[in-house]
Amino acid sequence: MVNFDYQTPTRLIFGRGVVSEKLASVMNQYGKRVLITYGGGSIKRTAPGHDKSLYDLVKDTLTDKQVFELGGIQPNPKFNPSVLDGVRMCQDNDIDVILAVGGGSVLDCTKAIAGVAGTLKTKVTDNVEEAWDIVCGRKPTTAAVPIVDIITMAATGSEYDMGGVISRTETNDKLAYFSKLVFPAVSFIDPTYTFTLPVKQTLAGVSDCINHIMESYFCGDHIDMNDAFMEGAVKSLVKNVKIVLEDPQNYNARAEIFYATTLGCNGIYCLGNSPSGWPMHAMEHALSAYYDITHGEGLAIVTPRWMKHILDHSTGELHDQVVERIEKFGKNVFGAENAEASIKAIHDFYRNIGIPMTLPEVGIDDSRLAEMAKHVADNEGLDKAWAPLLEQDILEIFKACMK
Amino acid sequence: MVNFDYQTPTRLIFGRGVVSEKLASVMNQYGKRVLITYGGGSIKRTAPGHDKSLYDLVKDTLTDKQVFELGGIQPNPKFNPSVLDGVRMCQDNDIDVILAVGGGSVLDCTKAIAGVAGTLKTKVTDNVEEAWDIVCGRKPTTAAVPIVDIITMAATGSEYDMGGVISRTETNDKLAYFSKLVFPAVSFIDPTYTFTLPVKQTLAGVSDCINHIMESYFCGDHIDMNDAFMEGAVKSLVKNVKIVLEDPQNYNARAEIFYATTLGCNGIYCLGNSPSGWPMHAMEHALSAYYDITHGEGLAIVTPRWMKHILDHSTGELHDQVVERIEKFGKNVFGAENAEASIKAIHDFYRNIGIPMTLPEVGIDDSRLAEMAKHVADNEGLDKAWAPLLEQDILEIFKACMK
């Protein structure tokens, strides 16, 4: 068991009806000047079982506040214009608290807005590059505007962590912004807001979360209790995603999925585990950077090929570890009998719920595999991962993803 | 899945050597005036693998601070003198932060000191009853002195929750003090400080934690992921307590036990589960109040008898639930084949690790069983528990604990 230093101060308010029940009292803990951030129009539609849209519910709850709005935040949220616009609105209007309403991208963007607005001493319109330095981590975040969120998609776990992914189109940058100061103060999670989520997004959220867990499970030093926790979470996701595909408004299944994804990325599943290097994410980042595919689908495609590659190519003590990990995972999640069956079980699971499981199915041909493999090898440090991967290994894994 | 509202802001710094590594930087976040609280002499002995005692390490780390000390805090910590003395020291010396060093009782006492000292506007020496009202919850805790702790016993989970048990001898009161303001800011957990814990305390801590988990597991509404988490934690405790009985300085086993107990009482194991009524604790509280037995031992004795009683006496839908819960728990923790075998497995486990498993073995005869049963029935609300218990049920459970 390795040492750890863990803290997640966020308050989670979870369940059916919690927004109308508690949003007003939570927001009264802050000042009068509120910036609401959101994405496209989904929060303006009325979800099943609700008598008004989430947008209207929020606005009706905040009638005693001075409310400003930043809408139109896109998936893969952009530094320019979204983060810059949000910071400017915070500065111009002396915002006391930001209320993010939407999915992980809205919240990721809000974290960057909150950290930059809290830290930057001068007008952002005059200091775009300093704002970017804060997002990049070249300048430390020293303060942040408090964040409350209502998260409407079960996927990234941004509602319970301190990071977000921000893209800057003009420089082709896409990077993670982190600061302990941007943990949401309060996250509202009502699973009924996922009842009408498109199937593709439900599946991508589940595979994203399963992969977050697997990146932590497959490591050298691990403990019994974490194994049980992670196997149990994946088993729950496997069971409950099948239920919601049949019955999208099954509350308990939606709730179990949301609960598992909320805990998915803040580390609580794997406290005391040794680092793994997150190899599947590293490879998928190249796929989605080069081809803009859906992150969760890319992860699902890479996962069984990575498992097979390290099973076939590891040696000595590492090989014993690899076999033990793959066997235990497959046995306890899928009832698989050995390592090969374990890999087949996760592949078949993804295929059977409807995730495209080859690169050609998501529009990627073999023309740039070598270029992507070199990019990953040069930039991701996978030669230092638990099961080390060199450029040739990465290329072979990408090739295996073709069919 | 039921709604929940959860927050645990405490920072956990866990592992071998973390005190010398990080205590100084943590304490530098507060002011210069530090009150150290501790119990008997155990922190003044040098633990295996350390070059000085924990007491000396703390004192050497705080040479740039003005340090005050409150030692001699007893198990089942007392309102008078410990809490009152601590509050007086905070008030007289304008304390900025309290550093609790020791087991759960030291930390429980420290929480009451911190809350009363933060809340009371007048000198405690003139307002003992107002101080007691705060501990009782009759007056709200409105502020608290920040708490840092170095926890040296794996048992209560006080290092990761917001409560503590305080006794007031002169009025025969023993009650739980709670406030969100007394979550420790930082908890240091170095499992090597449990290497020399007496066997009796190691066992009592483990059974206390197992019972905390079981009180949450045995309920009406529960989710797959929590089941896996709780079964995994108990399975880890069962496995690792056997290891430390053979090899008390086995770091990984001590670390797994400490990690499981740290998470044992703050609710993270059972978010979304419906309330159970904590019947085993309710009955054990009578045993330890009337006879001052060790809490963990009393819980171990009551547990299998409670399980057997609700298995034999429940009917209809509740009976189906009881059978399902007992069978699933026993199967996944012990490999037991049915409900009866599950109950026998936990009984045998406790017996085999050396816990006295009848009331006579801990010095309790049958002369006051009826009186205790009436006390529990009158005060603990177990008629409203998941598996309701009336006075006659409680008496039968106590009688079953005799042999």
JSON list of C-alpha atoms in Angstrom, two decimals, chain B residues 233-392:
[
{"chain": "B", "resi": 233, "resn": "ALA", "atom": "CA", "xyz": [-14.03, -3.88, 3.50]},
{"chain": "B", "resi": 234, "resn": "VAL", "atom": "CA", "xyz": [-15.20, -6.59, 5.91]},
{"chain": "B", "resi": 235, "resn": "LYS", "atom": "CA", "xyz": [-13.42, -9.27, 3.89]},
{"chain": "B", "resi": 236, "resn": "SER", "atom": "CA", "xyz": [-10.25, -7.18, 4.05]},
{"chain": "B", "resi": 237, "resn": "LEU", "atom": "CA", "xyz": [-10.61, -6.77, 7.82]},
{"chain": "B", "resi": 238, "resn": "VAL", "atom": "CA", "xyz": [-11.22, -10.51, 8.30]},
{"chain": "B", "resi": 239, "resn": "LYS", "atom": "CA", "xyz": [-8.16, -11.39, 6.25]},
{"chain": "B", "resi": 240, "resn": "ASN", "atom": "CA", "xyz": [-5.82, -8.76, 7.63]},
{"chain": "B", "resi": 241, "resn": "VAL", "atom": "CA", "xyz": [-6.66, -9.11, 11.32]},
{"chain": "B", "resi": 242, "resn": "LYS", "atom": "CA", "xyz": [-5.56, -12.74, 11.06]},
{"chain": "B", "resi": 243, "resn": "ILE", "atom": "CA", "xyz": [-2.29, -11.58, 9.50]},
{"chain": "B", "resi": 244, "resn": "VAL", "atom": "CA", "xyz": [-1.52, -9.05, 12.24]},
{"chain": "B", "resi": 245, "resn": "LEU", "atom": "CA", "xyz": [-2.28, -11.59, 14.97]},
{"chain": "B", "resi": 246, "resn": "GLU", "atom": "CA", "xyz": [0.55, -13.69, 13.53]},
{"chain": "B", "resi": 247, "resn": "ASP", "atom": "CA", "xyz": [2.74, -10.77, 12.48]},
{"chain": "B", "resi": 248, "resn": "PRO", "atom": "CA", "xyz": [1.87, -7.57, 14.39]},
{"chain": "B", "resi": 249, "resn": "GLN", "atom": "CA", "xyz": [4.34, -5.48, 12.39]},
{"chain": "B", "resi": 250, "resn": "ASN", "atom": "CA", "xyz": [3.03, -6.44, 8.94]},
{"chain": "B", "resi": 251, "resn": "TYR", "atom": "CA", "xyz": [2.75, -3.00, 7.38]},
{"chain": "B", "resi": 252, "resn": "ASN", "atom": "CA", "xyz": [0.31, -3.80, 4.59]},
{"chain": "B", "resi": 253, "resn": "ALA", "atom": "CA", "xyz": [-2.09, -5.63, 6.87]},
{"chain": "B", "resi": 254, "resn": "ARG", "atom": "CA", "xyz": [-2.00, -2.81, 9.44]},
{"chain": "B", "resi": 255, "resn": "ALA", "atom": "CA", "xyz": [-2.50, -0.28, 6.63]},
{"chain": "B", "resi": 256, "resn": "GLU", "atom": "CA", "xyz": [-5.51, -2.08, 5.14]},
{"chain": "B", "resi": 257, "resn": "ILE", "atom": "CA", "xyz": [-7.10, -2.32, 8.58]},
{"chain": "B", "resi": 258, "resn": "PHE", "atom": "CA", "xyz": [-6.50, 1.36, 9.27]},
{"chain": "B", "resi": 259, "resn": "TYR", "atom": "CA", "xyz": [-7.84, 2.41, 5.88]},
{"chain": "B", "resi": 260, "resn": "ALA", "atom": "CA", "xyz": [-11.03, 0.38, 6.37]},
{"chain": "B", "resi": 261, "resn": "THR", "atom": "CA", "xyz": [-11.62, 1.79, 9.85]},
{"chain": "B", "resi": 262, "resn": "THR", "atom": "CA", "xyz": [-10.92, 5.36, 8.74]},
{"chain": "B", "resi": 263, "resn": "LEU", "atom": "CA", "xyz": [-13.77, 5.15, 6.24]},
{"chain": "B", "resi": 264, "resn": "GLY", "atom": "CA", "xyz": [-15.89, 3.20, 8.73]},
{"chain": "B", "resi": 265, "resn": "CYS", "atom": "CA", "xyz": [-18.05, 5.85, 10.31]},
{"chain": "B", "resi": 266, "resn": "ASN", "atom": "CA", "xyz": [-18.50, 8.83, 7.99]},
{"chain": "B", "resi": 267, "resn": "GLY", "atom": "CA", "xyz": [-21.12, 7.32, 5.73]},
{"chain": "B", "resi": 268, "resn": "ILE", "atom": "CA", "xyz": [-19.15, 6.84, 2.51]},
{"chain": "B", "resi": 269, "resn": "TYR", "atom": "CA", "xyz": [-19.75, 3.08, 2.61]},
{"chain": "B", "resi": 270, "resn": "CYS", "atom": "CA", "xyz": [-23.50, 3.46, 2.42]},
{"chain": "B", "resi": 271, "resn": "LEU", "atom": "CA", "xyz": [-24.49, 6.63, 0.55]},
{"chain": "B", "resi": 272, "resn": "GLY", "atom": "CA", "xyz": [-27.96, 5.97, -0.83]},
{"chain": "B", "resi": 273, "resn": "ASN", "atom": "CA", "xyz": [-28.81, 3.18, 1.59]},
{"chain": "B", "resi": 274, "resn": "SER", "atom": "CA", "xyz": [-31.95, 3.56, 3.70]},
{"chain": "B", "resi": 275, "resn": "PRO", "atom": "CA", "xyz": [-31.54, 3.93, 7.49]},
{"chain": "B", "resi": 276, "resn": "SER", "atom": "CA", "xyz": [-31.31, 0.74, 9.53]},
{"chain": "B", "resi": 277, "resn": "GLY", "atom": "CA", "xyz": [-31.72, 2.08, 13.07]},
{"chain": "B", "resi": 278, "resn": "TRP", "atom": "CA", "xyz": [-28.30, 0.74, 14.17]},
{"chain": "B", "resi": 279, "resn": "PRO", "atom": "CA", "xyz": [-29.89, -1.95, 16.42]},
{"chain": "B", "resi": 280, "resn": "MET", "atom": "CA", "xyz": [-26.68, -3.71, 17.45]},
{"chain": "B", "resi": 281, "resn": "HIS", "atom": "CA", "xyz": [-25.13, -0.48, 18.68]},
{"chain": "B", "resi": 282, "resn": "ALA", "atom": "CA", "xyz": [-28.31, 0.36, 20.55]},
{"chain": "B", "resi": 283, "resn": "MET", "atom": "CA", "xyz": [-28.18, -2.93, 22.45]},
{"chain": "B", "resi": 284, "resn": "GLU", "atom": "CA", "xyz": [-24.45, -2.80, 23.04]},
{"chain": "B", "resi": 285, "resn": "HIS", "atom": "CA", "xyz": [-24.70, 0.70, 24.47]},
{"chain": "B", "resi": 286, "resn": "ALA", "atom": "CA", "xyz": [-26.79, -0.74, 27.29]},
{"chain": "B", "resi": 287, "resn": "LEU", "atom": "CA", "xyz": [-24.24, -3.48, 27.95]},
{"chain": "B", "resi": 288, "resn": "SER", "atom": "CA", "xyz": [-21.31, -1.09, 28.12]},
{"chain": "B", "resi": 289, "resn": "ALA", "atom": "CA", "xyz": [-23.27, 1.52, 30.07]},
{"chain": "B", "resi": 290, "resn": "TYR", "atom": "CA", "xyz": [-24.37, -0.99, 32.72]},
{"chain": "B", "resi": 291, "resn": "TYR", "atom": "CA", "xyz": [-21.13, -2.99, 32.86]},
{"chain": "B", "resi": 292, "resn": "ASP", "atom": "CA", "xyz": [-18.38, -0.84, 31.27]},
{"chain": "B", "resi": 293, "resn": "ILE", "atom": "CA", "xyz": [-17.32, -3.63, 28.89]},
{"chain": "B", "resi": 294, "resn": "THR", "atom": "CA", "xyz": [-15.26, -2.96, 25.78]},
{"chain": "B", "resi": 295, "resn": "HIS", "atom": "CA", "xyz": [-17.55, -1.62, 23.04]},
{"chain": "B", "resi": 296, "resn": "GLY", "atom": "CA", "xyz": [-16.04, -3.73, 20.24]},
{"chain": "B", "resi": 297, "resn": "GLU", "atom": "CA", "xyz": [-16.39, -6.91, 22.30]},
{"chain": "B", "resi": 298, "resn": "GLY", "atom": "CA", "xyz": [-20.00, -6.18, 23.18]},
{"chain": "B", "resi": 299, "resn": "LEU", "atom": "CA", "xyz": [-20.78, -5.59, 19.50]},
{"chain": "B", "resi": 300, "resn": "ALA", "atom": "CA", "xyz": [-19.16, -8.87, 18.49]},
{"chain": "B", "resi": 301, "resn": "ILE", "atom": "CA", "xyz": [-21.24, -10.75, 21.08]},
{"chain": "B", "resi": 302, "resn": "VAL", "atom": "CA", "xyz": [-24.52, -9.15, 20.04]},
{"chain": "B", "resi": 303, "resn": "THR", "atom": "CA", "xyz": [-24.03, -9.40, 16.26]},
{"chain": "B", "resi": 304, "resn": "PRO", "atom": "CA", "xyz": [-24.68, -13.09, 15.49]},
{"chain": "B", "resi": 305, "resn": "ARG", "atom": "CA", "xyz": [-27.51, -13.27, 18.05]},
{"chain": "B", "resi": 306, "resn": "TRP", "atom": "CA", "xyz": [-29.25, -10.28, 16.47]},
{"chain": "B", "resi": 307, "resn": "MET", "atom": "CA", "xyz": [-28.85, -11.85, 13.02]},
{"chain": "B", "resi": 308, "resn": "LYS", "atom": "CA", "xyz": [-30.30, -15.15, 14.23]},
{"chain": "B", "resi": 309, "resn": "HIS", "atom": "CA", "xyz": [-33.19, -13.45, 15.98]},
{"chain": "B", "resi": 310, "resn": "ILE", "atom": "CA", "xyz": [-34.33, -11.41, 12.99]},
{"chain": "B", "resi": 311, "resn": "LEU", "atom": "CA", "xyz": [-33.88, -14.44, 10.74]},
{"chain": "B", "resi": 312, "resn": "ASP", "atom": "CA", "xyz": [-36.10, -16.54, 12.98]},
{"chain": "B", "resi": 313, "resn": "HIS", "atom": "CA", "xyz": [-38.71, -13.91, 13.85]},
{"chain": "B", "resi": 314, "resn": "SER", "atom": "CA", "xyz": [-39.24, -11.77, 10.76]},
{"chain": "B", "resi": 315, "resn": "THR", "atom": "CA", "xyz": [-42.13, -12.51, 8.42]},
{"chain": "B", "resi": 316, "resn": "GLY", "atom": "CA", "xyz": [-43.38, -11.69, 4.95]},
{"chain": "B", "resi": 317, "resn": "GLU", "atom": "CA", "xyz": [-41.43, -9.25, 2.78]},
{"chain": "B", "resi": 318, "resn": "LEU", "atom": "CA", "xyz": [-39.12, -8.29, 5.64]},
{"chain": "B", "resi": 319, "resn": "HIS", "atom": "CA", "xyz": [-38.18, -11.94, 6.10]},
{"chain": "B", "resi": 320, "resn": "ASP", "atom": "CA", "xyz": [-37.27, -12.19, 2.43]},
{"chain": "B", "resi": 321, "resn": "GLN", "atom": "CA", "xyz": [-35.09, -9.11, 2.82]},
{"chain": "B", "resi": 322, "resn": "VAL", "atom": "CA", "xyz": [-33.45, -10.49, 5.97]},
{"chain": "B", "resi": 323, "resn": "VAL", "atom": "CA", "xyz": [-32.64, -13.78, 4.29]},
{"chain": "B", "resi": 324, "resn": "GLU", "atom": "CA", "xyz": [-31.27, -12.02, 1.21]},
{"chain": "B", "resi": 325, "resn": "ARG", "atom": "CA", "xyz": [-29.07, -9.69, 3.26]},
{"chain": "B", "resi": 326, "resn": "ILE", "atom": "CA", "xyz": [-27.67, -12.37, 5.56]},
{"chain": "B", "resi": 327, "resn": "GLU", "atom": "CA", "xyz": [-27.06, -14.78, 2.71]},
{"chain": "B", "resi": 328, "resn": "LYS", "atom": "CA", "xyz": [-25.38, -12.23, 0.46]},
{"chain": "B", "resi": 329, "resn": "PHE", "atom": "CA", "xyz": [-23.17, -10.94, 3.25]},
{"chain": "B", "resi": 330, "resn": "GLY", "atom": "CA", "xyz": [-22.11, -14.41, 4.36]},
{"chain": "B", "resi": 331, "resn": "LYS", "atom": "CA", "xyz": [-21.55, -15.66, 0.85]},
{"chain": "B", "resi": 332, "resn": "ASN", "atom": "CA", "xyz": [-19.41, -12.74, -0.31]},
{"chain": "B", "resi": 333, "resn": "VAL", "atom": "CA", "xyz": [-17.42, -12.29, 2.91]},
{"chain": "B", "resi": 334, "resn": "PHE", "atom": "CA", "xyz": [-17.01, -15.86, 4.16]},
{"chain": "B", "resi": 335, "resn": "GLY", "atom": "CA", "xyz": [-18.14, -18.08, 1.29]},
{"chain": "B", "resi": 336, "resn": "ALA", "atom": "CA", "xyz": [-21.04, -19.29, 3.42]},
{"chain": "B", "resi": 337, "resn": "GLU", "atom": "CA", "xyz": [-23.76, -21.26, 1.64]},
{"chain": "B", "resi": 338, "resn": "ASN", "atom": "CA", "xyz": [-26.88, -20.02, 3.36]},
{"chain": "B", "resi": 339, "resn": "ALA", "atom": "CA", "xyz": [-28.14, -17.70, 6.08]},
{"chain": "B", "resi": 340, "resn": "GLU", "atom": "CA", "xyz": [-27.50, -20.06, 8.99]},
{"chain": "B", "resi": 341, "resn": "ALA", "atom": "CA", "xyz": [-23.98, -20.70, 7.75]},
{"chain": "B", "resi": 342, "resn": "SER", "atom": "CA", "xyz": [-23.43, -16.97, 7.36]},
{"chain": "B", "resi": 343, "resn": "ILE", "atom": "CA", "xyz": [-24.33, -16.36, 11.01]},
{"chain": "B", "resi": 344, "resn": "LYS", "atom": "CA", "xyz": [-22.14, -19.24, 12.14]},
{"chain": "B", "resi": 345, "resn": "ALA", "atom": "CA", "xyz": [-19.26, -17.91, 10.02]},
{"chain": "B", "resi": 346, "resn": "ILE", "atom": "CA", "xyz": [-19.16, -14.50, 11.69]},
{"chain": "B", "resi": 347, "resn": "HIS", "atom": "CA", "xyz": [-19.57, -16.07, 15.14]},
{"chain": "B", "resi": 348, "resn": "ASP", "atom": "CA", "xyz": [-16.72, -18.49, 14.47]},
{"chain": "B", "resi": 349, "resn": "PHE", "atom": "CA", "xyz": [-14.55, -15.73, 13.02]},
{"chain": "B", "resi": 350, "resn": "TYR", "atom": "CA", "xyz": [-14.83, -13.63, 16.17]},
{"chain": "B", "resi": 351, "resn": "ARG", "atom": "CA", "xyz": [-14.34, -16.66, 18.42]},
{"chain": "B", "resi": 352, "resn": "ASN", "atom": "CA", "xyz": [-11.29, -17.82, 16.48]},
{"chain": "B", "resi": 353, "resn": "ILE", "atom": "CA", "xyz": [-9.48, -14.49, 16.59]},
{"chain": "B", "resi": 354, "resn": "GLY", "atom": "CA", "xyz": [-9.93, -14.50, 20.36]},
{"chain": "B", "resi": 355, "resn": "ILE", "atom": "CA", "xyz": [-12.89, -12.27, 21.14]},
{"chain": "B", "resi": 356, "resn": "PRO", "atom": "CA", "xyz": [-14.94, -13.45, 24.15]},
{"chain": "B", "resi": 357, "resn": "MET", "atom": "CA", "xyz": [-18.27, -14.39, 22.62]},
{"chain": "B", "resi": 358, "resn": "THR", "atom": "CA", "xyz": [-20.63, -14.72, 25.57]},
{"chain": "B", "resi": 359, "resn": "LEU", "atom": "CA", "xyz": [-21.74, -12.19, 28.17]},
{"chain": "B", "resi": 360, "resn": "PRO", "atom": "CA", "xyz": [-20.43, -14.25, 31.12]},
{"chain": "B", "resi": 361, "resn": "GLU", "atom": "CA", "xyz": [-16.96, -14.13, 29.56]},
{"chain": "B", "resi": 362, "resn": "VAL", "atom": "CA", "xyz": [-17.00, -10.33, 29.83]},
{"chain": "B", "resi": 363, "resn": "GLY", "atom": "CA", "xyz": [-18.39, -10.44, 33.37]},
{"chain": "B", "resi": 364, "resn": "ILE", "atom": "CA", "xyz": [-22.11, -10.00, 32.74]},
{"chain": "B", "resi": 365, "resn": "ASP", "atom": "CA", "xyz": [-24.58, -12.35, 34.44]},
{"chain": "B", "resi": 366, "resn": "ASP", "atom": "CA", "xyz": [-28.32, -12.59, 33.76]},
{"chain": "B", "resi": 367, "resn": "SER", "atom": "CA", "xyz": [-29.47, -10.51, 36.73]},
{"chain": "B", "resi": 368, "resn": "ARG", "atom": "CA", "xyz": [-30.06, -7.26, 34.81]},
{"chain": "B", "resi": 369, "resn": "LEU", "atom": "CA", "xyz": [-30.90, -8.46, 31.30]},
{"chain": "B", "resi": 370, "resn": "ALA", "atom": "CA", "xyz": [-34.57, -7.54, 31.67]},
{"chain": "B", "resi": 371, "resn": "GLU", "atom": "CA", "xyz": [-33.72, -4.12, 33.04]},
{"chain": "B", "resi": 372, "resn": "MET", "atom": "CA", "xyz": [-31.35, -3.44, 30.14]},
{"chain": "B", "resi": 373, "resn": "ALA", "atom": "CA", "xyz": [-33.87, -4.70, 27.60]},
{"chain": "B", "resi": 374, "resn": "LYS", "atom": "CA", "xyz": [-36.47, -2.32, 28.99]},
{"chain": "B", "resi": 375, "resn": "HIS", "atom": "CA", "xyz": [-33.96, 0.54, 28.92]},
{"chain": "B", "resi": 376, "resn": "VAL", "atom": "CA", "xyz": [-33.14, -0.14, 25.26]},
{"chain": "B", "resi": 377, "resn": "ALA", "atom": "CA", "xyz": [-36.81, -0.51, 24.29]},
{"chain": "B", "resi": 378, "resn": "ASP", "atom": "CA", "xyz": [-37.73, 2.71, 26.07]},
{"chain": "B", "resi": 379, "resn": "ASN", "atom": "CA", "xyz": [-34.88, 4.83, 24.70]},
{"chain": "B", "resi": 380, "resn": "GLU", "atom": "CA", "xyz": [-33.53, 3.59, 21.39]},
{"chain": "B", "resi": 381, "resn": "GLY", "atom": "CA", "xyz": [-36.55, 3.53, 19.10]},
{"chain": "B", "resi": 382, "resn": "LEU", "atom": "CA", "xyz": [-35.80, 0.04, 17.79]},
{"chain": "B", "resi": 383, "resn": "ASP", "atom": "CA", "xyz": [-39.48, -0.52, 17.11]},
{"chain": "B", "resi": 384, "resn": "LYS", "atom": "CA", "xyz": [-38.82, 1.78, 14.15]},
{"chain": "B", "resi": 385, "resn": "ALA", "atom": "CA", "xyz": [-35.68, -0.05, 12.96]},
{"chain": "B", "resi": 386, "resn": "TRP", "atom": "CA", "xyz": [-35.50, -1.81, 9.59]},
{"chain": "B", "resi": 387, "resn": "ALA", "atom": "CA", "xyz": [-36.08, -5.11, 11.42]},
{"chain": "B", "resi": 388, "resn": "PRO", "atom": "CA", "xyz": [-38.16, -3.81, 14.35]},
{"chain": "B", "resi": 389, "resn": "LEU", "atom": "CA", "xyz": [-37.35, -5.00, 17.86]},
{"chain": "B", "resi": 390, "resn": "LEU", "atom": "CA", "xyz": [-39.66, -4.77, 20.87]},
{"chain": "B", "resi": 391, "resn": "GLU", "atom": "CA", "xyz": [-38.64, -5.23, 24.49]},
{"chain": "B", "resi": 392, "resn": "GLN", "atom": "CA", "xyz": [-39.25, -8.98, 24.37]}
]
